């Protein structure tokens, strides 16, 4: 797992080389705890949460979550699809995490749409989904006790220079007994909409090109309705349809298979129907290879 580097607060700078102030202009993306900064003239991402009252229950919980995030990020440091933890700064009330930089930010832009930097082609979106599934599968299978993320959402997925996904934010993660396949939260934590059917909702966002907001059950029902009627064009991001130009039969089948998998993974009330992540990863590999054979 390696040793954890500890950075003094004086080493964390802004773009002007001054001590970083953690003002809203440096947040990536808006509404998150992630800030753009510099360490030894190197771009970095700093995760910092506010916290002043050391006696409050919320403060203690936030501190525990930060420590959990550090521990699991260190455990996952060898996984190529995890945002690498460079170290942390303990001079704040709540420890700040110092991560490698991700050039293209997170997959969700400030307007609630995906792909804020440019319109990514369908092939790239599918590859990102496959690699993200591999990272989550690693969480579930690489350790004696499976680790469940419990907070998967677009803000937790960053993209590097080559649009390789980097998963982060393990604050709400838990370990479960190896014989268990699902988690029933008594106390709901994290983002409600991305708890148990989280990966399926992310997949639907990749396909539709927009975020599925909390409480939008009607949108999920609409996806199912249009899918059952064979109206996939009303679901898929118009940019994908324009790119494929209507598409041939194999391409249409690929989109249908991806949608079917996304829907199966996003089932909210029947958790036993959701496939294990290792099977999801295998299916995404199959879907990708159905048109584009491996290089």
PDB file of C-alpha atoms in Angstrom:
ATOM      1  CA  UNK A   1       0.000   0.000   0.000  1.00  0.00           C
ATOM      2  CA  UNK A   2       3.015   2.264   0.439  1.00  0.00           C
ATOM      3  CA  UNK A   3       3.721   5.199   2.725  1.00  0.00           C
ATOM      4  CA  UNK A   4       1.518   8.279   2.853  1.00  0.00           C
ATOM      5  CA  UNK A   5       3.192  11.566   1.983  1.00  0.00           C
ATOM      6  CA  UNK A   6       2.343  14.459   4.304  1.00  0.00           C
ATOM      7  CA  UNK A   7       2.382  17.937   2.793  1.00  0.00           C
ATOM      8  CA  UNK A   8       2.652  21.199   4.713  1.00  0.00           C
ATOM      9  CA  UNK A   9      -0.089  23.707   3.985  1.00  0.00           C
ATOM     10  CA  UNK A  10       2.564  26.168   2.799  1.00  0.00           C
ATOM     11  CA  UNK A  11       3.356  23.847  -0.130  1.00  0.00           C
ATOM     12  CA  UNK A  12      -0.181  24.042  -1.538  1.00  0.00           C
ATOM     13  CA  UNK A  13      -0.351  26.971  -3.959  1.00  0.00           C
ATOM     14  CA  UNK A  14      -2.731  28.644  -6.397  1.00  0.00           C
ATOM     15  CA  UNK A  15      -1.965  29.422 -10.043  1.00  0.00           C
ATOM     16  CA  UNK A  16      -0.098  32.595  -9.011  1.00  0.00           C
ATOM     17  CA  UNK A  17       2.217  30.722  -6.682  1.00  0.00           C
ATOM     18  CA  UNK A  18       0.505  32.153  -3.607  1.00  0.00           C
ATOM     19  CA  UNK A  19      -0.849  30.052  -0.715  1.00  0.00           C
ATOM     20  CA  UNK A  20      -4.115  28.525  -1.860  1.00  0.00           C
ATOM     21  CA  UNK A  21      -7.247  30.144  -0.384  1.00  0.00           C
ATOM     22  CA  UNK A  22      -9.774  27.478  -1.396  1.00  0.00           C
ATOM     23  CA  UNK A  23     -12.194  30.026  -2.832  1.00  0.00           C
ATOM     24  CA  UNK A  24     -15.150  28.927  -5.021  1.00  0.00           C
ATOM     25  CA  UNK A  25     -13.373  29.892  -8.260  1.00  0.00           C
ATOM     26  CA  UNK A  26     -10.990  26.971  -7.821  1.00  0.00           C
ATOM     27  CA  UNK A  27     -13.639  24.294  -7.308  1.00  0.00           C
ATOM     28  CA  UNK A  28     -13.859  21.501  -9.908  1.00  0.00           C
ATOM     29  CA  UNK A  29     -16.680  20.830 -10.451  1.00  0.00           C
ATOM     30  CA  UNK A  30     -19.045  23.397  -8.958  1.00  0.00           C
ATOM     31  CA  UNK A  31     -20.617  22.239  -5.714  1.00  0.00           C
ATOM     32  CA  UNK A  32     -17.912  19.703  -4.869  1.00  0.00           C
ATOM     33  CA  UNK A  33     -15.023  19.631  -2.381  1.00  0.00           C
ATOM     34  CA  UNK A  34     -12.353  19.381  -5.086  1.00  0.00           C
ATOM     35  CA  UNK A  35     -10.054  22.328  -5.807  1.00  0.00           C
ATOM     36  CA  UNK A  36      -7.445  22.971  -8.452  1.00  0.00           C
ATOM     37  CA  UNK A  37      -4.032  23.738  -6.960  1.00  0.00           C
ATOM     38  CA  UNK A  38      -0.275  23.468  -7.395  1.00  0.00           C
ATOM     39  CA  UNK A  39       2.402  21.487  -5.593  1.00  0.00           C
ATOM     40  CA  UNK A  40       6.028  22.140  -6.621  1.00  0.00           C
ATOM     41  CA  UNK A  41       4.720  23.809  -9.817  1.00  0.00           C
ATOM     42  CA  UNK A  42       2.696  20.697 -10.603  1.00  0.00           C
ATOM     43  CA  UNK A  43      -1.050  20.828 -11.093  1.00  0.00           C
ATOM     44  CA  UNK A  44      -2.935  18.850  -8.473  1.00  0.00           C
ATOM     45  CA  UNK A  45      -6.459  18.293  -7.193  1.00  0.00           C
ATOM     46  CA  UNK A  46      -7.072  18.930  -3.503  1.00  0.00           C
ATOM     47  CA  UNK A  47     -10.111  17.549  -1.733  1.00  0.00           C
ATOM     48  CA  UNK A  48     -10.857  19.767   1.245  1.00  0.00           C
ATOM     49  CA  UNK A  49     -13.962  19.926   3.385  1.00  0.00           C
ATOM     50  CA  UNK A  50     -14.808  22.752   5.749  1.00  0.00           C
ATOM     51  CA  UNK A  51     -14.791  21.959   9.437  1.00  0.00           C
ATOM     52  CA  UNK A  52     -14.336  24.109  12.519  1.00  0.00           C
ATOM     53  CA  UNK A  53     -16.277  22.713  15.456  1.00  0.00           C
ATOM     54  CA  UNK A  54     -14.300  19.754  16.723  1.00  0.00           C
ATOM     55  CA  UNK A  55     -17.086  18.729  19.106  1.00  0.00           C
ATOM     56  CA  UNK A  56     -19.993  18.558  16.676  1.00  0.00           C
ATOM     57  CA  UNK A  57     -21.300  15.250  15.409  1.00  0.00           C
ATOM     58  CA  UNK A  58     -21.085  16.417  11.794  1.00  0.00           C
ATOM     59  CA  UNK A  59     -17.441  17.399  12.228  1.00  0.00           C
ATOM     60  CA  UNK A  60     -16.515  14.023  13.702  1.00  0.00           C
ATOM     61  CA  UNK A  61     -18.336  12.234  10.903  1.00  0.00           C
ATOM     62  CA  UNK A  62     -16.630  14.351   8.234  1.00  0.00           C
ATOM     63  CA  UNK A  63     -13.235  13.643   9.773  1.00  0.00           C
ATOM     64  CA  UNK A  64     -13.928   9.902   9.856  1.00  0.00           C
ATOM     65  CA  UNK A  65     -15.032  10.034   6.220  1.00  0.00           C
ATOM     66  CA  UNK A  66     -11.838  11.842   5.196  1.00  0.00           C
ATOM     67  CA  UNK A  67      -9.703   9.231   6.957  1.00  0.00           C
ATOM     68  CA  UNK A  68     -11.673   6.445   5.285  1.00  0.00           C
ATOM     69  CA  UNK A  69     -11.168   8.141   1.921  1.00  0.00           C
ATOM     70  CA  UNK A  70      -7.413   8.291   2.535  1.00  0.00           C
ATOM     71  CA  UNK A  71      -7.148   4.638   3.572  1.00  0.00           C
ATOM     72  CA  UNK A  72      -9.111   3.249   0.633  1.00  0.00           C
ATOM     73  CA  UNK A  73      -7.444   5.593  -1.857  1.00  0.00           C
ATOM     74  CA  UNK A  74      -4.094   4.209  -0.687  1.00  0.00           C
ATOM     75  CA  UNK A  75      -5.355   0.639  -1.057  1.00  0.00           C
ATOM     76  CA  UNK A  76      -6.508   1.422  -4.587  1.00  0.00           C
ATOM     77  CA  UNK A  77      -3.322   3.255  -5.592  1.00  0.00           C
ATOM     78  CA  UNK A  78      -2.222   0.586  -8.083  1.00  0.00           C
ATOM     79  CA  UNK A  79      -5.523   0.602  -9.985  1.00  0.00           C
ATOM     80  CA  UNK A  80      -5.097   2.662 -13.148  1.00  0.00           C
ATOM     81  CA  UNK A  81      -8.695   3.900 -13.115  1.00  0.00           C
ATOM     82  CA  UNK A  82      -8.522   5.453  -9.658  1.00  0.00           C
ATOM     83  CA  UNK A  83      -7.489   9.072  -9.085  1.00  0.00           C
ATOM     84  CA  UNK A  84      -4.051   8.601  -7.546  1.00  0.00           C
ATOM     85  CA  UNK A  85      -3.571   9.899  -4.019  1.00  0.00           C
ATOM     86  CA  UNK A  86      -0.248  11.748  -3.750  1.00  0.00           C
ATOM     87  CA  UNK A  87      -0.603  12.431  -0.035  1.00  0.00           C
ATOM     88  CA  UNK A  88      -2.537  14.585   2.392  1.00  0.00           C
ATOM     89  CA  UNK A  89      -2.309  17.693   4.555  1.00  0.00           C
ATOM     90  CA  UNK A  90      -3.134  17.270   8.242  1.00  0.00           C
ATOM     91  CA  UNK A  91      -2.972  20.973   9.103  1.00  0.00           C
ATOM     92  CA  UNK A  92      -6.699  21.441   8.500  1.00  0.00           C
ATOM     93  CA  UNK A  93      -9.387  20.406  11.008  1.00  0.00           C
ATOM     94  CA  UNK A  94     -10.447  17.790   8.467  1.00  0.00           C
ATOM     95  CA  UNK A  95      -7.531  16.184   6.570  1.00  0.00           C
ATOM     96  CA  UNK A  96      -7.197  17.381   2.973  1.00  0.00           C
ATOM     97  CA  UNK A  97      -6.397  14.854   0.256  1.00  0.00           C
ATOM     98  CA  UNK A  98      -3.873  15.716  -2.459  1.00  0.00           C
ATOM     99  CA  UNK A  99      -4.555  13.896  -5.740  1.00  0.00           C
ATOM    100  CA  UNK A 100      -2.941  13.771  -9.150  1.00  0.00           C
ATOM    101  CA  UNK A 101      -4.436  16.206 -11.650  1.00  0.00           C
ATOM    102  CA  UNK A 102      -7.030  15.178 -14.225  1.00  0.00           C
ATOM    103  CA  UNK A 103      -6.809  17.450 -17.265  1.00  0.00           C
ATOM    104  CA  UNK A 104     -10.386  17.080 -18.460  1.00  0.00           C
ATOM    105  CA  UNK A 105     -12.066  17.458 -15.085  1.00  0.00           C
ATOM    106  CA  UNK A 106     -15.038  15.352 -14.108  1.00  0.00           C
ATOM    107  CA  UNK A 107     -17.539  13.865 -16.518  1.00  0.00           C
ATOM    108  CA  UNK A 108     -20.307  16.204 -15.363  1.00  0.00           C
ATOM    109  CA  UNK A 109     -20.258  19.865 -16.316  1.00  0.00           C
ATOM    110  CA  UNK A 110     -21.771  22.700 -14.304  1.00  0.00           C
ATOM    111  CA  UNK A 111     -24.955  22.700 -16.385  1.00  0.00           C
ATOM    112  CA  UNK A 112     -25.728  19.091 -15.487  1.00  0.00           C
ATOM    113  CA  UNK A 113     -24.611  17.604 -18.790  1.00  0.00           C
ATOM    114  CA  UNK A 114     -21.893  15.108 -19.520  1.00  0.00           C
ATOM    115  CA  UNK A 115     -18.677  15.797 -21.398  1.00  0.00           C
ATOM    116  CA  UNK A 116     -18.132  19.450 -20.526  1.00  0.00           C
ATOM    117  CA  UNK A 117     -14.898  19.693 -22.518  1.00  0.00           C
ATOM    118  CA  UNK A 118     -16.044  18.386 -25.855  1.00  0.00           C
ATOM    119  CA  UNK A 119     -18.513  15.989 -27.388  1.00  0.00           C
ATOM    120  CA  UNK A 120     -16.916  12.611 -26.849  1.00  0.00           C
ATOM    121  CA  UNK A 121     -17.565   9.990 -29.512  1.00  0.00           C
ATOM    122  CA  UNK A 122     -19.625   6.960 -28.656  1.00  0.00           C
ATOM    123  CA  UNK A 123     -16.595   4.655 -28.827  1.00  0.00           C
ATOM    124  CA  UNK A 124     -14.835   6.732 -26.158  1.00  0.00           C
ATOM    125  CA  UNK A 125     -17.890   6.820 -23.897  1.00  0.00           C
ATOM    126  CA  UNK A 126     -18.183   3.044 -24.116  1.00  0.00           C
ATOM    127  CA  UNK A 127     -14.502   2.620 -23.275  1.00  0.00           C
ATOM    128  CA  UNK A 128     -14.875   4.937 -20.276  1.00  0.00           C
ATOM    129  CA  UNK A 129     -17.835   2.890 -19.021  1.00  0.00           C
ATOM    130  CA  UNK A 130     -15.848  -0.340 -19.427  1.00  0.00           C
ATOM    131  CA  UNK A 131     -12.820   1.018 -17.559  1.00  0.00           C
ATOM    132  CA  UNK A 132     -14.980   2.434 -14.791  1.00  0.00           C
ATOM    133  CA  UNK A 133     -16.627  -0.976 -14.384  1.00  0.00           C
ATOM    134  CA  UNK A 134     -13.165  -2.519 -14.057  1.00  0.00           C
ATOM    135  CA  UNK A 135     -12.272  -0.110 -11.241  1.00  0.00           C
ATOM    136  CA  UNK A 136     -15.464  -0.904  -9.332  1.00  0.00           C
ATOM    137  CA  UNK A 137     -14.948  -4.630  -9.908  1.00  0.00           C
ATOM    138  CA  UNK A 138     -11.484  -4.237  -8.390  1.00  0.00           C
ATOM    139  CA  UNK A 139     -13.081  -2.641  -5.325  1.00  0.00           C
ATOM    140  CA  UNK A 140     -15.422  -5.612  -5.014  1.00  0.00           C
ATOM    141  CA  UNK A 141     -12.925  -8.421  -5.617  1.00  0.00           C
ATOM    142  CA  UNK A 142      -9.314  -7.415  -4.864  1.00  0.00           C
ATOM    143  CA  UNK A 143      -9.504  -7.461  -1.069  1.00  0.00           C
ATOM    144  CA  UNK A 144     -10.446 -10.091   1.543  1.00  0.00           C
ATOM    145  CA  UNK A 145     -13.652  -8.154   2.212  1.00  0.00           C
ATOM    146  CA  UNK A 146     -15.375  -6.438  -0.727  1.00  0.00           C
ATOM    147  CA  UNK A 147     -15.478  -2.639  -0.639  1.00  0.00           C
ATOM    148  CA  UNK A 148     -18.724  -0.958  -1.694  1.00  0.00           C
ATOM    149  CA  UNK A 149     -18.366   2.628  -2.933  1.00  0.00           C
ATOM    150  CA  UNK A 150     -21.898   3.829  -1.981  1.00  0.00           C
ATOM    151  CA  UNK A 151     -21.395   7.329  -3.409  1.00  0.00           C
ATOM    152  CA  UNK A 152     -20.860   6.799  -7.115  1.00  0.00           C
ATOM    153  CA  UNK A 153     -21.929   9.859  -9.082  1.00  0.00           C
ATOM    154  CA  UNK A 154     -20.550  11.924 -11.982  1.00  0.00           C
ATOM    155  CA  UNK A 155     -18.649  14.217  -9.599  1.00  0.00           C
ATOM    156  CA  UNK A 156     -16.567  11.189  -8.522  1.00  0.00           C
ATOM    157  CA  UNK A 157     -15.326  10.410 -12.027  1.00  0.00           C
ATOM    158  CA  UNK A 158     -12.498  12.482 -13.476  1.00  0.00           C
ATOM    159  CA  UNK A 159     -10.881  12.213 -16.917  1.00  0.00           C
ATOM    160  CA  UNK A 160      -7.157  12.458 -17.613  1.00  0.00           C
ATOM    161  CA  UNK A 161      -5.296  13.640 -20.745  1.00  0.00           C
ATOM    162  CA  UNK A 162      -6.428  10.588 -22.707  1.00  0.00           C
ATOM    163  CA  UNK A 163      -9.985  10.596 -21.327  1.00  0.00           C
ATOM    164  CA  UNK A 164      -9.184   7.642 -19.089  1.00  0.00           C
ATOM    165  CA  UNK A 165     -11.655   7.642 -16.158  1.00  0.00           C
ATOM    166  CA  UNK A 166     -10.327   8.115 -12.642  1.00  0.00           C
ATOM    167  CA  UNK A 167     -12.641   7.120  -9.783  1.00  0.00           C
ATOM    168  CA  UNK A 168     -12.360   8.923  -6.440  1.00  0.00           C
ATOM    169  CA  UNK A 169     -14.195   9.839  -3.218  1.00  0.00           C
ATOM    170  CA  UNK A 170     -14.343   6.756  -1.009  1.00  0.00           C
ATOM    171  CA  UNK A 171     -15.692   8.730   1.962  1.00  0.00           C
ATOM    172  CA  UNK A 172     -18.884   6.697   2.226  1.00  0.00           C
ATOM    173  CA  UNK A 173     -17.401   3.329   1.293  1.00  0.00           C
ATOM    174  CA  UNK A 174     -17.896   0.297   3.512  1.00  0.00           C
ATOM    175  CA  UNK A 175     -16.630  -3.272   3.619  1.00  0.00           C
ATOM    176  CA  UNK A 176     -19.032  -6.194   3.639  1.00  0.00           C
ATOM    177  CA  UNK A 177     -18.780  -9.917   4.251  1.00  0.00           C
ATOM    178  CA  UNK A 178     -17.557 -11.701   1.136  1.00  0.00           C
ATOM    179  CA  UNK A 179     -20.687 -13.867   0.924  1.00  0.00           C
ATOM    180  CA  UNK A 180     -22.938 -10.802   0.615  1.00  0.00           C
ATOM    181  CA  UNK A 181     -23.703  -9.331  -2.806  1.00  0.00           C
ATOM    182  CA  UNK A 182     -25.896  -6.345  -1.888  1.00  0.00           C
ATOM    183  CA  UNK A 183     -26.068  -3.746   0.867  1.00  0.00           C
ATOM    184  CA  UNK A 184     -29.249  -2.555   2.530  1.00  0.00           C
ATOM    185  CA  UNK A 185     -28.593   0.819   4.153  1.00  0.00           C
ATOM    186  CA  UNK A 186     -30.573   1.469   7.313  1.00  0.00           C
ATOM    187  CA  UNK A 187     -29.217   5.016   7.389  1.00  0.00           C
ATOM    188  CA  UNK A 188     -28.958   6.389   3.875  1.00  0.00           C
ATOM    189  CA  UNK A 189     -25.644   8.064   3.182  1.00  0.00           C
ATOM    190  CA  UNK A 190     -24.209   9.642   0.097  1.00  0.00           C
ATOM    191  CA  UNK A 191     -26.219  10.834  -2.852  1.00  0.00           C
ATOM    192  CA  UNK A 192     -29.657   9.221  -2.771  1.00  0.00           C
ATOM    193  CA  UNK A 193     -29.954   8.701  -6.505  1.00  0.00           C
ATOM    194  CA  UNK A 194     -26.594   7.016  -6.845  1.00  0.00           C
ATOM    195  CA  UNK A 195     -26.762   4.531  -3.981  1.00  0.00           C
ATOM    196  CA  UNK A 196     -27.691   0.991  -4.948  1.00  0.00           C
ATOM    197  CA  UNK A 197     -28.502   1.420  -8.670  1.00  0.00           C
ATOM    198  CA  UNK A 198     -25.628   3.871  -9.000  1.00  0.00           C
ATOM    199  CA  UNK A 199     -23.668   2.391 -11.872  1.00  0.00           C
ATOM    200  CA  UNK A 200     -26.773   1.887 -13.993  1.00  0.00           C
ATOM    201  CA  UNK A 201     -27.735   5.528 -13.562  1.00  0.00           C
ATOM    202  CA  UNK A 202     -24.210   6.533 -14.593  1.00  0.00           C
ATOM    203  CA  UNK A 203     -24.481   4.333 -17.700  1.00  0.00           C
ATOM    204  CA  UNK A 204     -27.800   5.910 -18.640  1.00  0.00           C
ATOM    205  CA  UNK A 205     -26.158   9.311 -18.289  1.00  0.00           C
ATOM    206  CA  UNK A 206     -23.351   8.236 -20.623  1.00  0.00           C
ATOM    207  CA  UNK A 207     -25.883   7.138 -23.223  1.00  0.00           C
ATOM    208  CA  UNK A 208     -28.307  10.047 -22.837  1.00  0.00           C
ATOM    209  CA  UNK A 209     -25.609  12.706 -22.440  1.00  0.00           C
ATOM    210  CA  UNK A 210     -27.251  14.274 -19.422  1.00  0.00           C
ATOM    211  CA  UNK A 211     -27.429  13.826 -15.686  1.00  0.00           C
ATOM    212  CA  UNK A 212     -30.358  11.946 -14.187  1.00  0.00           C
ATOM    213  CA  UNK A 213     -31.286  14.082 -11.216  1.00  0.00           C
ATOM    214  CA  UNK A 214     -32.377  12.880  -7.800  1.00  0.00           C
ATOM    215  CA  UNK A 215     -36.056  12.093  -7.603  1.00  0.00           C
ATOM    216  CA  UNK A 216     -36.555  11.908 -11.357  1.00  0.00           C
ATOM    217  CA  UNK A 217     -38.251   8.507 -11.274  1.00  0.00           C
ATOM    218  CA  UNK A 218     -40.429   9.631 -14.174  1.00  0.00           C
ATOM    219  CA  UNK A 219     -37.341   9.989 -16.346  1.00  0.00           C
ATOM    220  CA  UNK A 220     -36.243   6.429 -15.566  1.00  0.00           C
ATOM    221  CA  UNK A 221     -39.761   5.198 -16.301  1.00  0.00           C
ATOM    222  CA  UNK A 222     -39.684   7.147 -19.559  1.00  0.00           C
ATOM    223  CA  UNK A 223     -36.442   5.432 -20.529  1.00  0.00           C
ATOM    224  CA  UNK A 224     -38.036   2.042 -19.913  1.00  0.00           C
ATOM    225  CA  UNK A 225     -41.184   2.997 -21.842  1.00  0.00           C
ATOM    226  CA  UNK A 226     -39.292   4.209 -24.912  1.00  0.00           C
ATOM    227  CA  UNK A 227     -36.945   1.230 -24.784  1.00  0.00           C
ATOM    228  CA  UNK A 228     -39.865  -1.197 -24.723  1.00  0.00           C
ATOM    229  CA  UNK A 229     -41.408   0.587 -27.705  1.00  0.00           C
ATOM    230  CA  UNK A 230     -38.154   0.413 -29.629  1.00  0.00           C
ATOM    231  CA  UNK A 231     -37.794   4.213 -29.600  1.00  0.00           C
ATOM    232  CA  UNK A 232     -34.131   4.241 -28.663  1.00  0.00           C
ATOM    233  CA  UNK A 233     -33.612   7.463 -30.662  1.00  0.00           C
ATOM    234  CA  UNK A 234     -35.570   9.356 -27.999  1.00  0.00           C
ATOM    235  CA  UNK A 235     -33.147   8.154 -25.302  1.00  0.00           C
ATOM    236  CA  UNK A 236     -29.736   8.354 -26.942  1.00  0.00           C
ATOM    237  CA  UNK A 237     -27.773  11.610 -26.954  1.00  0.00           C
ATOM    238  CA  UNK A 238     -28.459  13.316 -30.327  1.00  0.00           C
ATOM    239  CA  UNK A 239     -24.697  13.820 -30.671  1.00  0.00           C
ATOM    240  CA  UNK A 240     -24.248  10.053 -30.736  1.00  0.00           C
ATOM    241  CA  UNK A 241     -26.986   9.651 -33.333  1.00  0.00           C
ATOM    242  CA  UNK A 242     -25.444  12.381 -35.487  1.00  0.00           C
ATOM    243  CA  UNK A 243     -22.043  10.744 -35.170  1.00  0.00           C
ATOM    244  CA  UNK A 244     -23.350   7.331 -36.180  1.00  0.00           C
ATOM    245  CA  UNK A 245     -25.536   8.772 -38.922  1.00  0.00           C
ATOM    246  CA  UNK A 246     -28.412   6.436 -38.162  1.00  0.00           C
ATOM    247  CA  UNK A 247     -26.009   3.537 -37.881  1.00  0.00           C
ATOM    248  CA  UNK A 248     -26.022   0.070 -39.355  1.00  0.00           C
ATOM    249  CA  UNK A 249     -27.585  -2.949 -37.713  1.00  0.00           C
ATOM    250  CA  UNK A 250     -24.520  -3.894 -35.577  1.00  0.00           C
ATOM    251  CA  UNK A 251     -24.280  -0.330 -34.276  1.00  0.00           C
ATOM    252  CA  UNK A 252     -27.970  -0.217 -33.415  1.00  0.00           C
ATOM    253  CA  UNK A 253     -27.653  -3.572 -31.656  1.00  0.00           C
ATOM    254  CA  UNK A 254     -24.704  -2.255 -29.666  1.00  0.00           C
ATOM    255  CA  UNK A 255     -26.725   0.746 -28.474  1.00  0.00           C
ATOM    256  CA  UNK A 256     -29.646  -1.511 -27.565  1.00  0.00           C
ATOM    257  CA  UNK A 257     -27.398  -3.894 -25.610  1.00  0.00           C
ATOM    258  CA  UNK A 258     -25.811  -0.994 -23.735  1.00  0.00           C
ATOM    259  CA  UNK A 259     -29.233   0.425 -22.872  1.00  0.00           C
ATOM    260  CA  UNK A 260     -30.461  -2.987 -21.705  1.00  0.00           C
ATOM    261  CA  UNK A 261     -27.464  -3.346 -19.404  1.00  0.00           C
ATOM    262  CA  UNK A 262     -27.863   0.200 -18.070  1.00  0.00           C
ATOM    263  CA  UNK A 263     -31.516  -0.420 -17.319  1.00  0.00           C
ATOM    264  CA  UNK A 264     -30.778  -3.727 -15.572  1.00  0.00           C
ATOM    265  CA  UNK A 265     -28.125  -2.067 -13.405  1.00  0.00           C
ATOM    266  CA  UNK A 266     -30.420   0.844 -12.500  1.00  0.00           C
ATOM    267  CA  UNK A 267     -33.255  -1.300 -11.120  1.00  0.00           C
ATOM    268  CA  UNK A 268     -34.087   0.311  -7.787  1.00  0.00           C
ATOM    269  CA  UNK A 269     -36.646  -1.924  -6.112  1.00  0.00           C
ATOM    270  CA  UNK A 270     -35.430  -5.384  -7.163  1.00  0.00           C
ATOM    271  CA  UNK A 271     -31.774  -5.531  -6.180  1.00  0.00           C
ATOM    272  CA  UNK A 272     -31.574  -9.249  -6.873  1.00  0.00           C
ATOM    273  CA  UNK A 273     -32.018  -8.473 -10.574  1.00  0.00           C
ATOM    274  CA  UNK A 274     -28.946  -6.265 -10.703  1.00  0.00           C
ATOM    275  CA  UNK A 275     -25.920  -8.205 -11.963  1.00  0.00           C
ATOM    276  CA  UNK A 276     -22.639  -8.402 -10.073  1.00  0.00           C
ATOM    277  CA  UNK A 277     -20.089  -5.826 -11.182  1.00  0.00           C
ATOM    278  CA  UNK A 278     -17.740  -8.462 -12.547  1.00  0.00           C
ATOM    279  CA  UNK A 279     -20.524  -9.600 -14.901  1.00  0.00           C
ATOM    280  CA  UNK A 280     -21.260  -5.984 -15.840  1.00  0.00           C
ATOM    281  CA  UNK A 281     -17.597  -5.452 -16.719  1.00  0.00           C
ATOM    282  CA  UNK A 282     -17.585  -8.596 -18.870  1.00  0.00           C
ATOM    283  CA  UNK A 283     -20.762  -7.532 -20.663  1.00  0.00           C
ATOM    284  CA  UNK A 284     -19.346  -4.087 -21.415  1.00  0.00           C
ATOM    285  CA  UNK A 285     -16.255  -5.756 -22.866  1.00  0.00           C
ATOM    286  CA  UNK A 286     -18.482  -7.936 -25.033  1.00  0.00           C
ATOM    287  CA  UNK A 287     -20.536  -4.947 -26.187  1.00  0.00           C
ATOM    288  CA  UNK A 288     -17.383  -3.037 -27.095  1.00  0.00           C
ATOM    289  CA  UNK A 289     -15.875  -5.976 -29.006  1.00  0.00           C
ATOM    290  CA  UNK A 290     -19.124  -6.579 -30.910  1.00  0.00           C
ATOM    291  CA  UNK A 291     -18.050  -3.812 -33.313  1.00  0.00           C
ATOM    292  CA  UNK A 292     -14.510  -2.813 -32.362  1.00  0.00           C
ATOM    293  CA  UNK A 293     -12.180  -5.792 -31.901  1.00  0.00           C
ATOM    294  CA  UNK A 294      -9.310  -5.332 -29.433  1.00  0.00           C
ATOM    295  CA  UNK A 295      -6.163  -3.703 -30.845  1.00  0.00           C
TER     296      UNK A 295
END
